[in-house]
GROMACS .gro file of C-alpha atoms in nm:
model
  232
    1MET     CA    1  15.562   8.473  13.071
    2ALA     CA    2  15.670   8.111  13.008
    3SER     CA    3  15.641   7.974  12.654
    4SER     CA    4  15.401   7.692  12.586
    5PRO     CA    5  15.597   7.363  12.564
    6ASP     CA    6  15.411   7.243  12.256
    7VAL     CA    7  15.474   7.553  12.039
    8PRO     CA    8  15.809   7.547  11.848
    9SER     CA    9  16.017   7.863  11.873
   10ALA     CA   10  16.182   8.037  11.577
   11GLY     CA   11  16.471   7.829  11.445
   12ASN     CA   12  16.367   7.523  11.651
   13THR     CA   13  16.120   7.333  11.436
   14PRO     CA   14  16.102   6.958  11.391
   15GLU     CA   15  16.282   7.002  11.058
   16ASN     CA   16  16.550   7.229  11.207
   17PRO     CA   17  16.613   7.151  11.575
   18ALA     CA   18  16.817   7.399  11.776
   19SER     CA   19  17.178   7.301  11.836
   20GLY     CA   20  17.262   7.554  12.105
   21SER     CA   21  17.116   7.674  12.430
   22PRO     CA   22  16.817   7.913  12.420
   23SER     CA   23  17.037   8.200  12.534
   24ASP     CA   24  17.270   8.209  12.231
   25THR     CA   25  17.058   8.100  11.931
   26THR     CA   26  16.940   8.307  11.635
   27ASN     CA   27  16.654   8.248  11.395
   28ALA     CA   28  16.682   8.200  11.018
   29ALA     CA   29  16.671   8.574  10.955
   30GLY     CA   30  16.957   8.635  11.197
   31THR     CA   31  16.736   8.794  11.463
   32ALA     CA   32  16.883   8.762  11.811
   33THR     CA   33  16.697   8.557  12.070
   34GLY     CA   34  16.768   8.449  12.427
   35ASP     CA   35  16.959   8.699  12.642
   36GLU     CA   36  16.935   8.981  12.387
   37ARG     CA   37  16.562   8.929  12.345
   38ARG     CA   38  16.510   8.923  12.721
   39GLY     CA   39  16.709   9.246  12.745
   40ARG     CA   40  16.475   9.406  12.496
   41VAL     CA   41  16.174   9.284  12.694
   42ARG     CA   42  16.316   9.441  13.010
   43ALA     CA   43  16.369   9.767  12.823
   44ARG     CA   44  16.012   9.759  12.699
   45ARG     CA   45  15.884   9.701  13.052
   46ALA     CA   46  16.080  10.002  13.172
   47ALA     CA   47  15.928  10.213  12.895
   48VAL     CA   48  15.579  10.099  12.993
   49MET     CA   49  15.640  10.208  13.351
   50ALA     CA   50  15.761  10.547  13.228
   51VAL     CA   51  15.464  10.618  12.999
   52PRO     CA   52  15.158  10.430  13.135
   53ALA     CA   53  14.918  10.672  12.968
   54THR     CA   54  14.996  10.518  12.628
   55LEU     CA   55  14.884  10.174  12.740
   56ILE     CA   56  14.588  10.317  12.925
   57ALA     CA   57  14.461  10.491  12.610
   58ALA     CA   58  14.498  10.177  12.399
   59GLY     CA   59  14.328   9.955  12.655
   60LEU     CA   60  14.047  10.200  12.724
   61ALA     CA   61  13.955  10.219  12.355
   62ILE     CA   62  13.893   9.844  12.354
   63LEU     CA   63  13.711   9.840  12.688
   64THR     CA   64  13.481  10.124  12.589
   65ALA     CA   65  13.394   9.948  12.264
   66GLU     CA   66  13.309   9.633  12.462
   67GLY     CA   67  13.087   9.827  12.700
   68ALA     CA   68  13.311   9.765  13.001
   69LEU     CA   69  13.302  10.129  13.111
   70GLY     CA   70  13.019  10.360  13.204
   71VAL     CA   71  12.949  10.490  12.854
   72GLN     CA   72  12.828  10.226  12.610
   73PHE     CA   73  12.747  10.441  12.306
   74ALA     CA   74  12.921  10.663  12.051
   75ILE     CA   75  12.928  11.018  12.185
   76SER     CA   76  12.830  11.316  11.969
   77GLY     CA   77  13.152  11.498  12.051
   78MET     CA   78  12.958  11.807  12.165
   79PRO     CA   79  13.037  11.894  12.528
   80PHE     CA   80  12.759  12.005  12.761
   81THR     CA   81  12.762  12.188  13.094
   82VAL     CA   82  12.601  12.054  13.411
   83THR     CA   83  12.566  12.255  13.731
   84ALA     CA   84  12.395  12.195  14.065
   85THR     CA   85  12.396  12.385  14.391
   86GLU     CA   86  12.461  12.055  14.568
   87LEU     CA   87  12.519  11.688  14.485
   88ASN     CA   88  12.498  11.414  14.748
   89GLY     CA   89  12.578  11.053  14.670
   90THR     CA   90  12.643  10.713  14.822
   91GLY     CA   91  12.883  10.470  14.656
   92PHE     CA   92  13.131  10.688  14.467
   93GLU     CA   93  13.402  10.587  14.215
   94GLN     CA   94  13.625  10.785  13.979
   95PHE     CA   95  13.881  10.680  13.717
   96GLY     CA   96  14.023  10.770  13.376
   97SER     CA   97  13.835  10.667  13.065
   98LEU     CA   98  13.818  10.720  12.690
   99ASP     CA   99  13.503  10.806  12.492
  100ASN     CA  100  13.466  10.745  12.120
  101MET     CA  101  13.267  10.936  11.859
  102ALA     CA  102  13.084  10.775  11.569
  103ASP     CA  103  13.299  10.706  11.263
  104GLY     CA  104  13.318  11.016  11.044
  105SER     CA  105  13.181  11.252  11.312
  106PRO     CA  106  13.219  11.618  11.204
  107ASN     CA  107  13.310  11.699  11.566
  108ALA     CA  108  13.620  11.479  11.567
  109GLY     CA  109  13.858  11.751  11.448
  110ASP     CA  110  14.217  11.639  11.505
  111SER     CA  111  14.123  11.424  11.807
  112GLY     CA  112  14.084  11.105  11.607
  113GLY     CA  113  13.728  11.084  11.737
  114GLN     CA  114  13.837  11.015  12.095
  115VAL     CA  115  13.808  11.219  12.414
  116LEU     CA  116  14.005  11.147  12.732
  117VAL     CA  117  13.765  11.188  13.026
  118ILE     CA  118  13.723  11.125  13.396
  119THR     CA  119  13.439  10.882  13.467
  120SER     CA  120  13.255  10.947  13.794
  121ALA     CA  121  13.016  10.673  13.905
  122ILE     CA  122  12.765  10.712  14.190
  123LYS     CA  123  12.535  10.434  14.304
  124ASN     CA  124  12.264  10.669  14.437
  125ALA     CA  125  12.269  11.047  14.393
  126THR     CA  126  12.052  11.353  14.456
  127LEU     CA  127  12.107  11.694  14.297
  128THR     CA  128  11.960  12.031  14.394
  129LYS     CA  129  11.876  12.286  14.124
  130LEU     CA  130  12.017  12.089  13.833
  131CYS     CA  131  12.097  12.282  13.515
  132GLN     CA  132  12.220  12.131  13.189
  133SER     CA  133  12.301  12.322  12.872
  134VAL     CA  134  12.454  12.250  12.534
  135ASP     CA  135  12.571  12.517  12.290
  136LEU     CA  136  12.405  12.457  11.953
  137GLY     CA  137  12.583  12.746  11.784
  138GLY     CA  138  12.422  13.081  11.864
  139THR     CA  139  12.166  12.935  12.105
  140ASN     CA  140  12.168  12.697  12.400
  141LEU     CA  141  11.939  12.406  12.475
  142LEU     CA  142  11.867  12.446  12.845
  143ILE     CA  143  11.728  12.184  13.086
  144LYS     CA  144  11.644  12.265  13.448
  145ALA     CA  145  11.497  12.047  13.723
  146GLY     CA  146  11.493  11.997  14.099
  147GLY     CA  147  11.443  12.362  14.183
  148GLY     CA  148  11.152  12.300  14.421
  149LYS     CA  149  11.111  12.084  14.732
  150GLU     CA  150  11.186  11.761  14.547
  151LYS     CA  151  11.542  11.704  14.428
  152VAL     CA  152  11.667  11.535  14.113
  153SER     CA  153  11.754  11.172  14.190
  154ALA     CA  154  11.953  10.912  14.000
  155ARG     CA  155  12.056  10.551  14.043
  156ASP     CA  156  12.368  10.400  13.884
  157LEU     CA  157  12.473  10.744  13.759
  158THR     CA  158  12.790  10.788  13.554
  159THR     CA  159  12.928  11.107  13.402
  160ASP     CA  160  13.224  11.140  13.165
  161SER     CA  161  13.384  11.479  13.221
  162THR     CA  162  13.678  11.682  13.101
  163GLU     CA  163  13.633  11.942  13.378
  164LEU     CA  164  13.480  11.919  13.725
  165SER     CA  165  13.481  12.180  14.002
  166GLY     CA  166  13.311  12.246  14.335
  167ASP     CA  167  13.359  12.210  14.711
  168ALA     CA  168  13.388  11.837  14.774
  169SER     CA  169  13.390  11.615  15.081
  170PHE     CA  170  13.411  11.235  15.107
  171ASP     CA  171  13.361  10.967  15.372
  172ASN     CA  172  13.603  10.672  15.389
  173ILE     CA  173  13.784  10.765  15.070
  174GLU     CA  174  14.041  10.534  14.911
  175ILE     CA  175  14.286  10.696  14.667
  176GLY     CA  176  14.514  10.504  14.433
  177ASN     CA  177  14.304  10.193  14.378
  178ASP     CA  178  14.340   9.988  14.062
  179ALA     CA  179  14.025  10.075  13.866
  180SER     CA  180  13.949   9.708  13.801
  181THR     CA  181  13.905   9.645  14.176
  182LEU     CA  182  13.648   9.917  14.255
  183THR     CA  183  13.346   9.807  14.460
  184LYS     CA  184  13.152  10.112  14.580
  185ALA     CA  185  12.933  10.192  14.277
  186GLY     CA  186  12.926   9.863  14.088
  187VAL     CA  187  13.136   9.994  13.797
  188LYS     CA  188  13.483   9.859  13.721
  189GLY     CA  189  13.742  10.036  13.510
  190PRO     CA  190  14.034   9.883  13.320
  191ILE     CA  191  14.318   9.712  13.503
  192GLY     CA  192  14.623   9.926  13.573
  193VAL     CA  193  14.435  10.259  13.577
  194PHE     CA  194  14.454  10.496  13.876
  195SER     CA  195  14.124  10.548  14.056
  196GLN     CA  196  13.958  10.644  14.382
  197GLN     CA  197  13.638  10.550  14.564
  198ALA     CA  198  13.445  10.652  14.875
  199ASP     CA  199  13.138  10.554  15.076
  200THR     CA  200  12.979  10.896  15.026
  201VAL     CA  201  13.041  11.216  14.830
  202ARG     CA  202  12.910  11.571  14.868
  203ILE     CA  203  12.990  11.846  14.617
  204ALA     CA  204  12.860  12.198  14.667
  205HIS     CA  205  12.854  12.441  14.373
  206LEU     CA  206  12.906  12.156  14.127
  207ARG     CA  207  13.009  12.243  13.773
  208GLN     CA  208  13.101  11.988  13.504
  209THR     CA  209  13.191  11.985  13.138
  210ASN     CA  210  13.058  11.648  13.023
  211TYR     CA  211  13.058  11.440  12.708
  212ALA     CA  212  12.825  11.167  12.832
  213THR     CA  213  12.588  11.079  13.115
  214THR     CA  214  12.418  10.748  13.186
  215ALA     CA  215  12.184  10.636  13.464
  216GLY     CA  216  11.976  10.333  13.548
  217VAL     CA  217  11.703  10.564  13.679
  218PHE     CA  218  11.697  10.944  13.641
  219ARG     CA  219  11.408  11.142  13.798
  220LEU     CA  220  11.373  11.512  13.708
  221PRO     CA  221  11.097  11.681  13.913
  222GLY     CA  222  10.992  12.020  13.780
  223LEU     CA  223  11.159  11.958  13.444
  224LYS     CA  224  11.177  12.259  13.215
  225LEU     CA  225  11.332  12.254  12.868
  226SER     CA  226  11.390  12.572  12.670
  227PHE     CA  227  11.624  12.761  12.439
  228SER     CA  228  11.832  13.042  12.580
  229ASP     CA  229  12.096  13.294  12.475
  230SER     CA  230  12.311  13.181  12.771
  231GLY     CA  231  12.395  12.843  12.919
  232CYS     CA  232  12.421  12.722  13.278
   0.00000   0.00000   0.00000
């Protein structure tokens, strides 16, 4: 990136103008500039290409804090299980993300309070026989809905998962998009992050391990909440 013409570089101030060309000057501390500095920049760029996950993690932490991703709150750090016999959605997106726990969370362990997740965003979704459970230590909080004629429905649904399984099919899928350019679900991820999107998604026998879920509207017909010895 070109330097601003009105900002003096090291060793080239009004009191100490540079006497040589930019490629062979040094600053007052003897630090090399010019060709050597550009060589170092090229080396750094090569390192970035080799380990993009490092930059992704750093950028995602900032973007999550600013509410740029699906989750806009501090997660508890307690994973929960979600299952459904079938999920159908229109406007599907998926990309890498990073969730953050509250400062001092007892669930942080050695993770630093951060969890690397896959964010799945669906503009409109229906789920059949939804089950959600969280292990509270010896007992499970169990939520069930959509087991009758009416299905669970959600608008602007996002889930942050560490595991997802099922039998999936997509219409007009695009794989390898930059997450900042996604258009199908109205959610944009950080620039430079691998992603995919599709017009529609269907997942049979859905099972997720989630750390967060958000939705603009979430309708749960036949809702039943209980405690159970077993989860979903």
